[in-house]
């Protein structure tokens, strides 16, 4: 499992050297975009609308737009120093709370936590303490240049860190449009809805749920592949230097063929002229 972060988690005076590993993966089927006419993959280029030209990566800088068309440019060195300063800090668990006190809307991404070298005992200590108290830890961590609020909890026999949104990142529910106020509901309708919920109530077993669209899409792709409905992109143009070389060789070959033909005609013409001259001389000799 790929390690995507190394550092230390601390609570009180206990420090745990740990590694983070992504706990989930995106299994969406990625479809390429092709040019309909020639079936060649589309190429996306970064262009500057002002200069009307393609911009290379080394010519791009980062900036913050504080007003329309007004920017503060941030150097890579500035950002790297800030990132390093924050990443060097240990991840400190600052509070312990109950998991049910956090609404699921705050949860973002999950990471498995494994102990780094020398951290097994402290790792086991935190895991056992969380299990016995039924609490989870609240911490802060820098991941991919962003400070994240996170929780540390137990998942099966493993510690897991889940990044969560800050309160100001969760939108106000009161801004959701067209949400009805409390309405008078008929008793029969409500009882029927409750009965339906009871009939569909079960224990949560994740393996019972499948991504049916992804399965159907893969079946469609396999069927088309087996029926040989396969599209092959046209060969990409060869580099200019190779093209120029081939053109030069082909032209040279044509020129050589042309020269050979001209030389052959010239030789034949020369032979014919010589024969005529010889014939004339023979005629003169016979006459005299």
PDB file of N, CA, C and O in Angstrom, residues 46-98:
ATOM      1  N   UNK A  46      -2.389  24.418 -22.872  1.00  0.00           N
ATOM      2  CA  UNK A  46      -2.560  25.645 -22.086  1.00  0.00           C
ATOM      3  C   UNK A  46      -2.143  26.813 -22.959  1.00  0.00           C
ATOM      4  O   UNK A  46      -1.009  26.869 -23.439  1.00  0.00           O
ATOM      5  N   UNK A  47      -3.065  27.730 -23.149  1.00  0.00           N
ATOM      6  CA  UNK A  47      -2.770  28.877 -24.000  1.00  0.00           C
ATOM      7  C   UNK A  47      -3.046  30.185 -23.258  1.00  0.00           C
ATOM      8  O   UNK A  47      -3.885  30.235 -22.356  1.00  0.00           O
ATOM      9  N   UNK A  48      -2.333  31.209 -23.648  1.00  0.00           N
ATOM     10  CA  UNK A  48      -2.552  32.545 -23.098  1.00  0.00           C
ATOM     11  C   UNK A  48      -3.419  33.323 -24.086  1.00  0.00           C
ATOM     12  O   UNK A  48      -2.997  33.562 -25.224  1.00  0.00           O
ATOM     13  N   UNK A  49      -4.635  33.730 -23.676  1.00  0.00           N
ATOM     14  CA  UNK A  49      -5.511  34.454 -24.601  1.00  0.00           C
ATOM     15  C   UNK A  49      -4.968  35.823 -24.993  1.00  0.00           C
ATOM     16  O   UNK A  49      -5.305  36.354 -26.052  1.00  0.00           O
ATOM     17  N   UNK A  50      -4.109  36.403 -24.130  1.00  0.00           N
ATOM     18  CA  UNK A  50      -3.543  37.717 -24.429  1.00  0.00           C
ATOM     19  C   UNK A  50      -2.442  37.617 -25.488  1.00  0.00           C
ATOM     20  O   UNK A  50      -2.404  38.384 -26.451  1.00  0.00           O
ATOM     21  N   UNK A  51      -1.546  36.645 -25.308  1.00  0.00           N
ATOM     22  CA  UNK A  51      -0.425  36.466 -26.241  1.00  0.00           C
ATOM     23  C   UNK A  51      -0.791  35.574 -27.420  1.00  0.00           C
ATOM     24  O   UNK A  51      -0.052  35.512 -28.401  1.00  0.00           O
ATOM     25  N   UNK A  52      -1.941  34.877 -27.293  1.00  0.00           N
ATOM     26  CA  UNK A  52      -2.400  33.962 -28.334  1.00  0.00           C
ATOM     27  C   UNK A  52      -1.325  32.937 -28.682  1.00  0.00           C
ATOM     28  O   UNK A  52      -0.979  32.739 -29.854  1.00  0.00           O
ATOM     29  N   UNK A  53      -0.790  32.286 -27.647  1.00  0.00           N
ATOM     30  CA  UNK A  53       0.234  31.264 -27.871  1.00  0.00           C
ATOM     31  C   UNK A  53       0.195  30.243 -26.746  1.00  0.00           C
ATOM     32  O   UNK A  53      -0.332  30.512 -25.663  1.00  0.00           O
ATOM     33  N   UNK A  54       0.740  29.055 -27.015  1.00  0.00           N
ATOM     34  CA  UNK A  54       0.791  28.001 -26.001  1.00  0.00           C
ATOM     35  C   UNK A  54       1.807  28.374 -24.924  1.00  0.00           C
ATOM     36  O   UNK A  54       2.860  28.938 -25.219  1.00  0.00           O
ATOM     37  N   UNK A  55       1.458  28.057 -23.660  1.00  0.00           N
ATOM     38  CA  UNK A  55       2.322  28.406 -22.533  1.00  0.00           C
ATOM     39  C   UNK A  55       2.907  27.133 -21.936  1.00  0.00           C
ATOM     40  O   UNK A  55       2.180  26.194 -21.607  1.00  0.00           O
ATOM     41  N   UNK A  56       4.217  27.087 -21.771  1.00  0.00           N
ATOM     42  CA  UNK A  56       4.894  25.939 -21.182  1.00  0.00           C
ATOM     43  C   UNK A  56       4.764  25.987 -19.656  1.00  0.00           C
ATOM     44  O   UNK A  56       4.544  27.048 -19.076  1.00  0.00           O
ATOM     45  N   UNK A  57       4.936  24.818 -19.024  1.00  0.00           N
ATOM     46  CA  UNK A  57       4.794  24.727 -17.562  1.00  0.00           C
ATOM     47  C   UNK A  57       5.721  25.682 -16.827  1.00  0.00           C
ATOM     48  O   UNK A  57       5.339  26.304 -15.836  1.00  0.00           O
ATOM     49  N   UNK A  58       6.957  25.802 -17.323  1.00  0.00           N
ATOM     50  CA  UNK A  58       7.928  26.660 -16.643  1.00  0.00           C
ATOM     51  C   UNK A  58       7.609  28.147 -16.788  1.00  0.00           C
ATOM     52  O   UNK A  58       8.207  28.987 -16.124  1.00  0.00           O
ATOM     53  N   UNK A  59       6.653  28.474 -17.637  1.00  0.00           N
ATOM     54  CA  UNK A  59       6.269  29.875 -17.829  1.00  0.00           C
ATOM     55  C   UNK A  59       5.022  30.249 -17.027  1.00  0.00           C
ATOM     56  O   UNK A  59       4.527  31.369 -17.127  1.00  0.00           O
ATOM     57  N   UNK A  60       4.541  29.305 -16.207  1.00  0.00           N
ATOM     58  CA  UNK A  60       3.315  29.532 -15.442  1.00  0.00           C
ATOM     59  C   UNK A  60       3.650  29.821 -13.982  1.00  0.00           C
ATOM     60  O   UNK A  60       4.490  29.147 -13.388  1.00  0.00           O
ATOM     61  N   UNK A  61       3.023  30.845 -13.411  1.00  0.00           N
ATOM     62  CA  UNK A  61       3.194  31.180 -11.996  1.00  0.00           C
ATOM     63  C   UNK A  61       1.829  31.129 -11.312  1.00  0.00           C
ATOM     64  O   UNK A  61       0.792  31.200 -11.967  1.00  0.00           O
ATOM     65  N   UNK A  62       1.833  31.004  -9.989  1.00  0.00           N
ATOM     66  CA  UNK A  62       0.595  30.950  -9.216  1.00  0.00           C
ATOM     67  C   UNK A  62       0.310  32.323  -8.622  1.00  0.00           C
ATOM     68  O   UNK A  62       1.227  33.048  -8.252  1.00  0.00           O
ATOM     69  N   UNK A  63      -0.975  32.641  -8.522  1.00  0.00           N
ATOM     70  CA  UNK A  63      -1.353  33.959  -8.009  1.00  0.00           C
ATOM     71  C   UNK A  63      -2.725  33.896  -7.355  1.00  0.00           C
ATOM     72  O   UNK A  63      -3.527  33.004  -7.642  1.00  0.00           O
ATOM     73  N   UNK A  64      -2.980  34.852  -6.474  1.00  0.00           N
ATOM     74  CA  UNK A  64      -4.283  34.966  -5.815  1.00  0.00           C
ATOM     75  C   UNK A  64      -4.988  36.194  -6.378  1.00  0.00           C
ATOM     76  O   UNK A  64      -4.442  37.295  -6.389  1.00  0.00           O
ATOM     77  N   UNK A  65      -6.220  36.006  -6.866  1.00  0.00           N
ATOM     78  CA  UNK A  65      -6.995  37.116  -7.430  1.00  0.00           C
ATOM     79  C   UNK A  65      -7.816  37.759  -6.306  1.00  0.00           C
ATOM     80  O   UNK A  65      -8.835  37.243  -5.883  1.00  0.00           O
ATOM     81  N   UNK A  66      -7.321  38.893  -5.785  1.00  0.00           N
ATOM     82  CA  UNK A  66      -7.996  39.550  -4.664  1.00  0.00           C
ATOM     83  C   UNK A  66      -9.088  40.513  -5.118  1.00  0.00           C
ATOM     84  O   UNK A  66      -9.942  40.922  -4.336  1.00  0.00           O
ATOM     85  N   UNK A  67      -9.069  40.888  -6.394  1.00  0.00           N
ATOM     86  CA  UNK A  67     -10.121  41.691  -7.013  1.00  0.00           C
ATOM     87  C   UNK A  67     -10.109  41.333  -8.494  1.00  0.00           C
ATOM     88  O   UNK A  67      -9.175  40.696  -8.970  1.00  0.00           O
ATOM     89  N   UNK A  68     -11.139  41.740  -9.214  1.00  0.00           N
ATOM     90  CA  UNK A  68     -11.220  41.364 -10.626  1.00  0.00           C
ATOM     91  C   UNK A  68      -9.987  41.838 -11.403  1.00  0.00           C
ATOM     92  O   UNK A  68      -9.660  43.028 -11.421  1.00  0.00           O
ATOM     93  N   UNK A  69      -9.281  40.863 -11.997  1.00  0.00           N
ATOM     94  CA  UNK A  69      -8.077  41.109 -12.813  1.00  0.00           C
ATOM     95  C   UNK A  69      -6.924  41.718 -12.014  1.00  0.00           C
ATOM     96  O   UNK A  69      -6.013  42.304 -12.603  1.00  0.00           O
ATOM     97  N   UNK A  70      -6.965  41.605 -10.689  1.00  0.00           N
ATOM     98  CA  UNK A  70      -5.855  42.082  -9.853  1.00  0.00           C
ATOM     99  C   UNK A  70      -5.321  40.892  -9.056  1.00  0.00           C
ATOM    100  O   UNK A  70      -6.077  40.224  -8.348  1.00  0.00           O
ATOM    101  N   UNK A  71      -4.013  40.632  -9.194  1.00  0.00           N
ATOM    102  CA  UNK A  71      -3.424  39.417  -8.641  1.00  0.00           C
ATOM    103  C   UNK A  71      -2.228  39.704  -7.747  1.00  0.00           C
ATOM    104  O   UNK A  71      -1.502  40.672  -7.961  1.00  0.00           O
ATOM    105  N   UNK A  72      -2.036  38.830  -6.768  1.00  0.00           N
ATOM    106  CA  UNK A  72      -0.811  38.801  -5.985  1.00  0.00           C
ATOM    107  C   UNK A  72      -0.076  37.529  -6.402  1.00  0.00           C
ATOM    108  O   UNK A  72      -0.576  36.419  -6.202  1.00  0.00           O
ATOM    109  N   UNK A  73       1.098  37.676  -7.023  1.00  0.00           N
ATOM    110  CA  UNK A  73       1.860  36.529  -7.499  1.00  0.00           C
ATOM    111  C   UNK A  73       2.626  35.900  -6.338  1.00  0.00           C
ATOM    112  O   UNK A  73       3.259  36.591  -5.547  1.00  0.00           O
ATOM    113  N   UNK A  74       2.538  34.574  -6.234  1.00  0.00           N
ATOM    114  CA  UNK A  74       3.226  33.829  -5.177  1.00  0.00           C
ATOM    115  C   UNK A  74       4.298  32.948  -5.815  1.00  0.00           C
ATOM    116  O   UNK A  74       4.000  32.123  -6.681  1.00  0.00           O
ATOM    117  N   UNK A  75       5.547  33.150  -5.399  1.00  0.00           N
ATOM    118  CA  UNK A  75       6.650  32.358  -5.938  1.00  0.00           C
ATOM    119  C   UNK A  75       6.603  30.934  -5.399  1.00  0.00           C
ATOM    120  O   UNK A  75       6.126  30.681  -4.288  1.00  0.00           O
ATOM    121  N   UNK A  76       7.134  30.014  -6.180  1.00  0.00           N
ATOM    122  CA  UNK A  76       7.209  28.612  -5.745  1.00  0.00           C
ATOM    123  C   UNK A  76       8.010  28.487  -4.453  1.00  0.00           C
ATOM    124  O   UNK A  76       7.691  27.685  -3.577  1.00  0.00           O
ATOM    125  N   UNK A  77       9.039  29.311  -4.328  1.00  0.00           N
ATOM    126  CA  UNK A  77       9.888  29.270  -3.134  1.00  0.00           C
ATOM    127  C   UNK A  77       9.093  29.680  -1.897  1.00  0.00           C
ATOM    128  O   UNK A  77       9.224  29.083  -0.828  1.00  0.00           O
ATOM    129  N   UNK A  78       8.251  30.713  -2.041  1.00  0.00           N
ATOM    130  CA  UNK A  78       7.417  31.156  -0.915  1.00  0.00           C
ATOM    131  C   UNK A  78       6.488  30.040  -0.455  1.00  0.00           C
ATOM    132  O   UNK A  78       6.361  29.760   0.747  1.00  0.00           O
ATOM    133  N   UNK A  79       5.833  29.391  -1.418  1.00  0.00           N
ATOM    134  CA  UNK A  79       4.880  28.336  -1.099  1.00  0.00           C
ATOM    135  C   UNK A  79       5.571  27.115  -0.513  1.00  0.00           C
ATOM    136  O   UNK A  79       5.060  26.489   0.421  1.00  0.00           O
ATOM    137  N   UNK A  80       6.749  26.789  -1.052  1.00  0.00           N
ATOM    138  CA  UNK A  80       7.489  25.621  -0.570  1.00  0.00           C
ATOM    139  C   UNK A  80       7.958  25.830   0.865  1.00  0.00           C
ATOM    140  O   UNK A  80       7.888  24.911   1.695  1.00  0.00           O
ATOM    141  N   UNK A  81       8.442  27.047   1.188  1.00  0.00           N
ATOM    142  CA  UNK A  81       8.892  27.343   2.545  1.00  0.00           C
ATOM    143  C   UNK A  81       7.740  27.267   3.542  1.00  0.00           C
ATOM    144  O   UNK A  81       7.890  26.747   4.651  1.00  0.00           O
ATOM    145  N   UNK A  82       6.588  27.798   3.132  1.00  0.00           N
ATOM    146  CA  UNK A  82       5.411  27.762   3.989  1.00  0.00           C
ATOM    147  C   UNK A  82       4.946  26.328   4.211  1.00  0.00           C
ATOM    148  O   UNK A  82       4.604  25.931   5.331  1.00  0.00           O
ATOM    149  N   UNK A  83       4.950  25.545   3.146  1.00  0.00           N
ATOM    150  CA  UNK A  83       4.542  24.143   3.220  1.00  0.00           C
ATOM    151  C   UNK A  83       5.477  23.366   4.142  1.00  0.00           C
ATOM    152  O   UNK A  83       5.032  22.594   4.988  1.00  0.00           O
ATOM    153  N   UNK A  84       6.789  23.578   3.976  1.00  0.00           N
ATOM    154  CA  UNK A  84       7.785  22.858   4.774  1.00  0.00           C
ATOM    155  C   UNK A  84       7.641  23.222   6.252  1.00  0.00           C
ATOM    156  O   UNK A  84       7.701  22.374   7.134  1.00  0.00           O
ATOM    157  N   UNK A  85       7.408  24.508   6.517  1.00  0.00           N
ATOM    158  CA  UNK A  85       7.264  24.987   7.900  1.00  0.00           C
ATOM    159  C   UNK A  85       6.101  24.298   8.602  1.00  0.00           C
ATOM    160  O   UNK A  85       6.179  23.937   9.772  1.00  0.00           O
ATOM    161  N   UNK A  86       5.002  24.102   7.850  1.00  0.00           N
ATOM    162  CA  UNK A  86       3.817  23.483   8.446  1.00  0.00           C
ATOM    163  C   UNK A  86       3.953  21.964   8.545  1.00  0.00           C
ATOM    164  O   UNK A  86       3.529  21.359   9.519  1.00  0.00           O
ATOM    165  N   UNK A  87       4.563  21.355   7.529  1.00  0.00           N
ATOM    166  CA  UNK A  87       4.665  19.900   7.505  1.00  0.00           C
ATOM    167  C   UNK A  87       5.621  19.369   8.569  1.00  0.00           C
ATOM    168  O   UNK A  87       5.532  18.225   8.975  1.00  0.00           O
ATOM    169  N   UNK A  88       6.569  20.204   8.969  1.00  0.00           N
ATOM    170  CA  UNK A  88       7.531  19.772   9.976  1.00  0.00           C
ATOM    171  C   UNK A  88       6.901  19.634  11.358  1.00  0.00           C
ATOM    172  O   UNK A  88       7.485  19.035  12.259  1.00  0.00           O
ATOM    173  N   UNK A  89       5.719  20.214  11.514  1.00  0.00           N
ATOM    174  CA  UNK A  89       5.051  20.131  12.811  1.00  0.00           C
ATOM    175  C   UNK A  89       4.393  18.761  12.984  1.00  0.00           C
ATOM    176  O   UNK A  89       3.877  18.197  12.035  1.00  0.00           O
ATOM    177  N   UNK A  90       4.415  18.253  14.204  1.00  0.00           N
ATOM    178  CA  UNK A  90       3.752  16.977  14.478  1.00  0.00           C
ATOM    179  C   UNK A  90       2.242  17.184  14.454  1.00  0.00           C
ATOM    180  O   UNK A  90       1.735  18.269  14.757  1.00  0.00           O
ATOM    181  N   UNK A  91       1.529  16.135  14.079  1.00  0.00           N
ATOM    182  CA  UNK A  91       0.067  16.179  14.117  1.00  0.00           C
ATOM    183  C   UNK A  91      -0.361  15.937  15.561  1.00  0.00           C
ATOM    184  O   UNK A  91      -0.153  14.847  16.103  1.00  0.00           O
ATOM    185  N   UNK A  92      -0.924  16.953  16.171  1.00  0.00           N
ATOM    186  CA  UNK A  92      -1.291  16.856  17.583  1.00  0.00           C
ATOM    187  C   UNK A  92      -2.793  16.678  17.732  1.00  0.00           C
ATOM    188  O   UNK A  92      -3.583  17.438  17.167  1.00  0.00           O
ATOM    189  N   UNK A  93      -3.181  15.655  18.459  1.00  0.00           N
ATOM    190  CA  UNK A  93      -4.597  15.472  18.788  1.00  0.00           C
ATOM    191  C   UNK A  93      -4.934  16.456  19.897  1.00  0.00           C
ATOM    192  O   UNK A  93      -4.377  16.388  20.991  1.00  0.00           O
ATOM    193  N   UNK A  94      -5.817  17.388  19.612  1.00  0.00           N
ATOM    194  CA  UNK A  94      -6.095  18.481  20.553  1.00  0.00           C
ATOM    195  C   UNK A  94      -7.331  18.229  21.413  1.00  0.00           C
ATOM    196  O   UNK A  94      -7.466  18.792  22.500  1.00  0.00           O
ATOM    197  N   UNK A  95      -8.252  17.406  20.901  1.00  0.00           N
ATOM    198  CA  UNK A  95      -9.482  17.131  21.653  1.00  0.00           C
ATOM    199  C   UNK A  95      -9.914  15.691  21.410  1.00  0.00           C
ATOM    200  O   UNK A  95      -9.546  15.069  20.403  1.00  0.00           O
ATOM    201  N   UNK A  96     -10.727  15.188  22.327  1.00  0.00           N
ATOM    202  CA  UNK A  96     -11.367  13.888  22.144  1.00  0.00           C
ATOM    203  C   UNK A  96     -12.870  14.080  22.268  1.00  0.00           C
ATOM    204  O   UNK A  96     -13.346  14.752  23.194  1.00  0.00           O
ATOM    205  N   UNK A  97     -13.627  13.524  21.330  1.00  0.00           N
ATOM    206  CA  UNK A  97     -15.089  13.692  21.321  1.00  0.00           C
ATOM    207  C   UNK A  97     -15.724  12.343  20.967  1.00  0.00           C
ATOM    208  O   UNK A  97     -15.036  11.377  20.656  1.00  0.00           O
ATOM    209  N   UNK A  98     -17.042  12.303  20.990  1.00  0.00           N
ATOM    210  CA  UNK A  98     -17.762  11.118  20.554  1.00  0.00           C
ATOM    211  C   UNK A  98     -18.040  11.212  19.052  1.00  0.00           C
ATOM    212  O   UNK A  98     -18.388  12.285  18.545  1.00  0.00           O
TER     213      UNK A  98
END
